[in-house]
XYZ file of C-alpha atoms in Angstrom:
228
model
C 45.128 2.107 27.438
C 43.861 5.536 28.514
C 41.036 5.393 25.971
C 40.085 1.921 27.148
C 39.872 3.061 30.790
C 37.811 6.076 29.737
C 35.387 3.835 27.851
C 34.982 1.583 30.913
C 34.336 4.671 33.032
C 31.518 5.876 30.797
C 30.053 2.371 30.615
C 29.930 2.073 34.405
C 28.481 5.580 34.703
C 25.742 4.686 32.226
C 24.884 1.499 34.111
C 24.747 3.422 37.394
C 22.400 6.056 35.929
C 20.123 3.392 34.480
C 20.019 1.586 37.821
C 18.947 4.778 39.563
C 16.181 5.565 37.083
C 12.663 4.331 37.798
C 11.468 1.837 35.230
C 8.832 3.346 32.952
C 6.334 0.931 31.472
C 3.178 1.604 29.431
C -0.194 1.478 31.145
C -2.852 -1.020 30.013
C -4.521 1.852 28.141
C -1.285 2.604 26.270
C -0.894 -1.056 25.334
C -4.492 -1.287 24.114
C -4.031 1.864 22.026
C -0.821 0.543 20.440
C -2.375 -2.829 19.700
C -5.380 -1.172 18.041
C -2.939 0.106 15.372
C -5.532 1.781 13.127
C -7.932 4.552 14.127
C -9.943 7.170 12.268
C -11.063 10.714 13.024
C -14.264 12.409 11.848
C -14.462 16.188 11.520
C -17.800 17.803 10.667
C -18.372 21.490 11.397
C -19.989 24.710 10.176
C -16.943 25.196 7.976
C -18.290 22.373 5.800
C -21.121 24.744 4.862
C -19.102 27.978 4.840
C -15.670 26.940 3.491
C -14.234 30.464 3.482
C -14.966 31.027 7.178
C -11.872 32.114 9.127
C -12.392 31.420 12.795
C -9.850 34.050 13.926
C -11.917 36.813 12.349
C -13.820 37.458 15.557
C -17.553 37.973 15.183
C -17.665 36.438 11.699
C -18.770 32.952 12.766
C -21.581 31.466 10.634
C -24.945 31.158 12.368
C -25.889 27.771 13.761
C -28.710 27.693 11.209
C -26.250 26.823 8.395
C -25.694 23.407 9.944
C -28.404 21.167 8.519
C -27.133 17.881 7.044
C -29.693 15.960 5.046
C -28.019 12.525 4.925
C -25.989 12.297 8.105
C -25.561 8.644 9.079
C -23.053 7.847 11.818
C -23.636 4.116 11.255
C -22.280 4.584 7.737
C -19.216 6.391 9.123
C -18.383 3.628 11.555
C -19.113 0.774 9.148
C -16.680 2.364 6.686
C -14.084 2.755 9.449
C -14.454 -0.879 10.465
C -14.200 -2.034 6.854
C -10.893 -0.158 6.644
C -9.570 -2.069 9.635
C -9.976 0.629 12.276
C -10.334 -0.453 15.890
C -11.199 2.984 17.276
C -12.719 6.250 16.045
C -12.478 9.845 17.264
C -15.183 12.469 16.713
C -14.337 16.171 16.618
C -17.106 17.307 18.949
C -15.895 20.923 18.904
C -13.161 22.480 16.799
C -11.850 26.033 16.367
C -15.174 27.530 15.292
C -16.650 26.825 18.710
C -19.739 25.156 17.210
C -20.566 22.119 19.334
C -22.055 18.907 17.953
C -23.947 18.176 21.154
C -26.537 20.271 23.040
C -24.065 21.785 25.474
C -25.299 23.945 28.330
C -22.154 26.072 28.154
C -23.337 28.405 25.351
C -25.860 28.686 22.513
C -23.535 27.998 19.585
C -24.414 24.323 19.343
C -26.461 21.685 17.566
C -29.652 22.498 19.505
C -29.789 25.901 17.789
C -29.580 24.378 14.309
C -32.527 23.189 12.194
C -31.136 19.640 12.081
C -33.687 17.331 13.725
C -35.547 20.467 14.807
C -32.812 21.212 17.313
C -33.251 17.852 19.066
C -30.202 16.117 17.603
C -26.970 15.055 19.264
C -24.217 13.897 16.918
C -21.923 12.917 19.782
C -24.610 10.581 21.116
C -25.268 9.115 17.667
C -21.543 8.618 17.084
C -20.998 6.833 20.396
C -23.998 4.570 19.797
C -22.708 3.664 16.331
C -19.297 2.822 17.765
C -20.910 0.552 20.347
C -23.104 -1.043 17.705
C -20.172 -2.024 15.488
C -17.557 -2.784 18.139
C -15.386 0.294 17.571
C -13.807 2.023 20.565
C -14.970 5.661 20.740
C -12.904 8.776 21.282
C -13.693 12.498 21.451
C -11.779 15.559 20.303
C -12.744 18.864 21.932
C -10.374 21.779 21.495
C -9.847 23.876 24.619
C -7.260 26.092 22.944
C -9.405 27.799 20.293
C -12.981 29.047 19.982
C -13.896 31.520 17.261
C -17.382 32.060 18.672
C -15.983 33.184 22.027
C -12.936 35.039 20.603
C -10.427 32.574 22.048
C -7.106 32.180 20.273
C -4.590 29.384 20.563
C -3.399 28.482 23.211
C -6.704 29.171 24.950
C -6.577 32.888 25.693
C -9.628 35.127 25.439
C -8.813 38.033 23.143
C -9.429 41.713 24.029
C -13.043 42.664 23.386
C -14.289 39.098 23.654
C -17.691 38.296 25.147
C -16.226 36.503 28.175
C -13.470 36.955 30.700
C -10.723 34.347 30.896
C -12.249 32.892 34.044
C -15.660 32.646 32.394
C -14.131 30.863 29.405
C -12.344 28.462 31.746
C -15.746 27.538 33.161
C -17.057 26.966 29.622
C -14.177 24.554 28.996
C -14.759 22.661 32.231
C -18.517 22.495 31.623
C -18.110 21.138 28.114
C -15.454 18.600 29.044
C -17.560 17.447 31.994
C -20.512 16.919 29.643
C -18.464 15.005 27.083
C -16.655 12.896 29.650
C -19.661 11.984 31.787
C -22.718 11.780 29.485
C -21.543 9.314 26.842
C -19.821 6.466 28.623
C -16.232 5.298 28.720
C -13.910 6.799 26.102
C -10.923 5.083 24.563
C -9.063 8.240 23.538
C -9.348 11.968 24.261
C -7.891 14.588 21.921
C -7.068 18.215 22.650
C -4.655 19.068 19.802
C -2.978 22.274 20.875
C -2.984 21.452 24.548
C -4.587 23.383 27.361
C -3.494 26.787 28.636
C -1.414 26.196 31.802
C -2.990 27.079 35.118
C -0.082 29.415 35.859
C -1.029 31.397 32.751
C -4.694 31.607 33.705
C -5.959 28.387 32.127
C -8.529 25.892 33.482
C -7.613 23.120 35.893
C -8.906 20.099 34.008
C -6.604 17.412 35.404
C -8.975 16.561 38.293
C -11.868 16.213 35.832
C -9.900 13.843 33.643
C -8.771 11.771 36.596
C -12.314 11.565 37.954
C -14.372 11.090 34.772
C -12.113 9.323 32.249
C -9.105 7.918 34.134
C -8.483 5.104 31.653
C -8.535 7.109 28.422
C -5.396 7.699 26.379
C -4.878 11.451 25.990
C -3.342 13.113 22.942
C -1.381 16.357 23.048
C -2.025 17.880 26.429
C 1.584 18.888 26.826
C 0.850 21.698 29.222
C -1.279 19.782 31.712
C 0.133 19.139 35.183
C 0.869 15.595 36.254
C -2.034 13.641 37.698
C-alpha cells in the first residue's frame, strides 16, 4: 500500500511539473530542415593542395597562390548532390586555415589573391547560384573558432604573438559573417562547428547579426551563443 501511494505521489508530481513547463515546439525552419532529410557538405581549401599543412603551426600557412583549381564546376557538385537525393547543401566558405573562398574585405588570405580566374573568382557566389539553379537549398559553414592565418586557436582565441588583438579578430569575424549572410541571399543552414567564443570570454557578439541578416536559418553548433 505504501509503495502504491508513493507511486501515485510521483505520478502527480510529474504531471504538475509538465503542466508548469512551457510547451516547446519546432520552428518552421526546424521542420523544413527535418523534412529535407538528406544534405551534403562541400569542403575545398588550401589543404587540398598542401595535404601536410598543419594549421596550428602558426606562420606556416600555404600562400594563396597554391589555390588554382583547373576544373572547378559547382554545377557538377550540386547536380551530384541532387542525384543522391539531397535537398540542401552546405559550403565550407572558411575552415581552420583561414583561407576564404570569397573575396572578403576582412583580410588578404582569400580567393582574390589566388591565380584562379585571375583573382576575380568567388566560389561562394558560384555555389549559391548552382544551388538556385538546381533547386537545392544553400547553406554556409564559416568557422569563427579557428584561423591558422591569424593565429587563432579553438575556441576562437588569438594566440600570443599573433598579428591581431582579440578585439581586432572579433571584427574580422563580424565582417566575414556579415558578408556571407548579406551578399548571397537567404540561407537554409548556417554552420559554425566548434561554436563561438562567449562574449564574457572576449568573443564577438554575433547574435544580433544572425537575428538581423539570417533570422530563418537553422544554425548548427553554436552552443556558446546567447539566446536571441
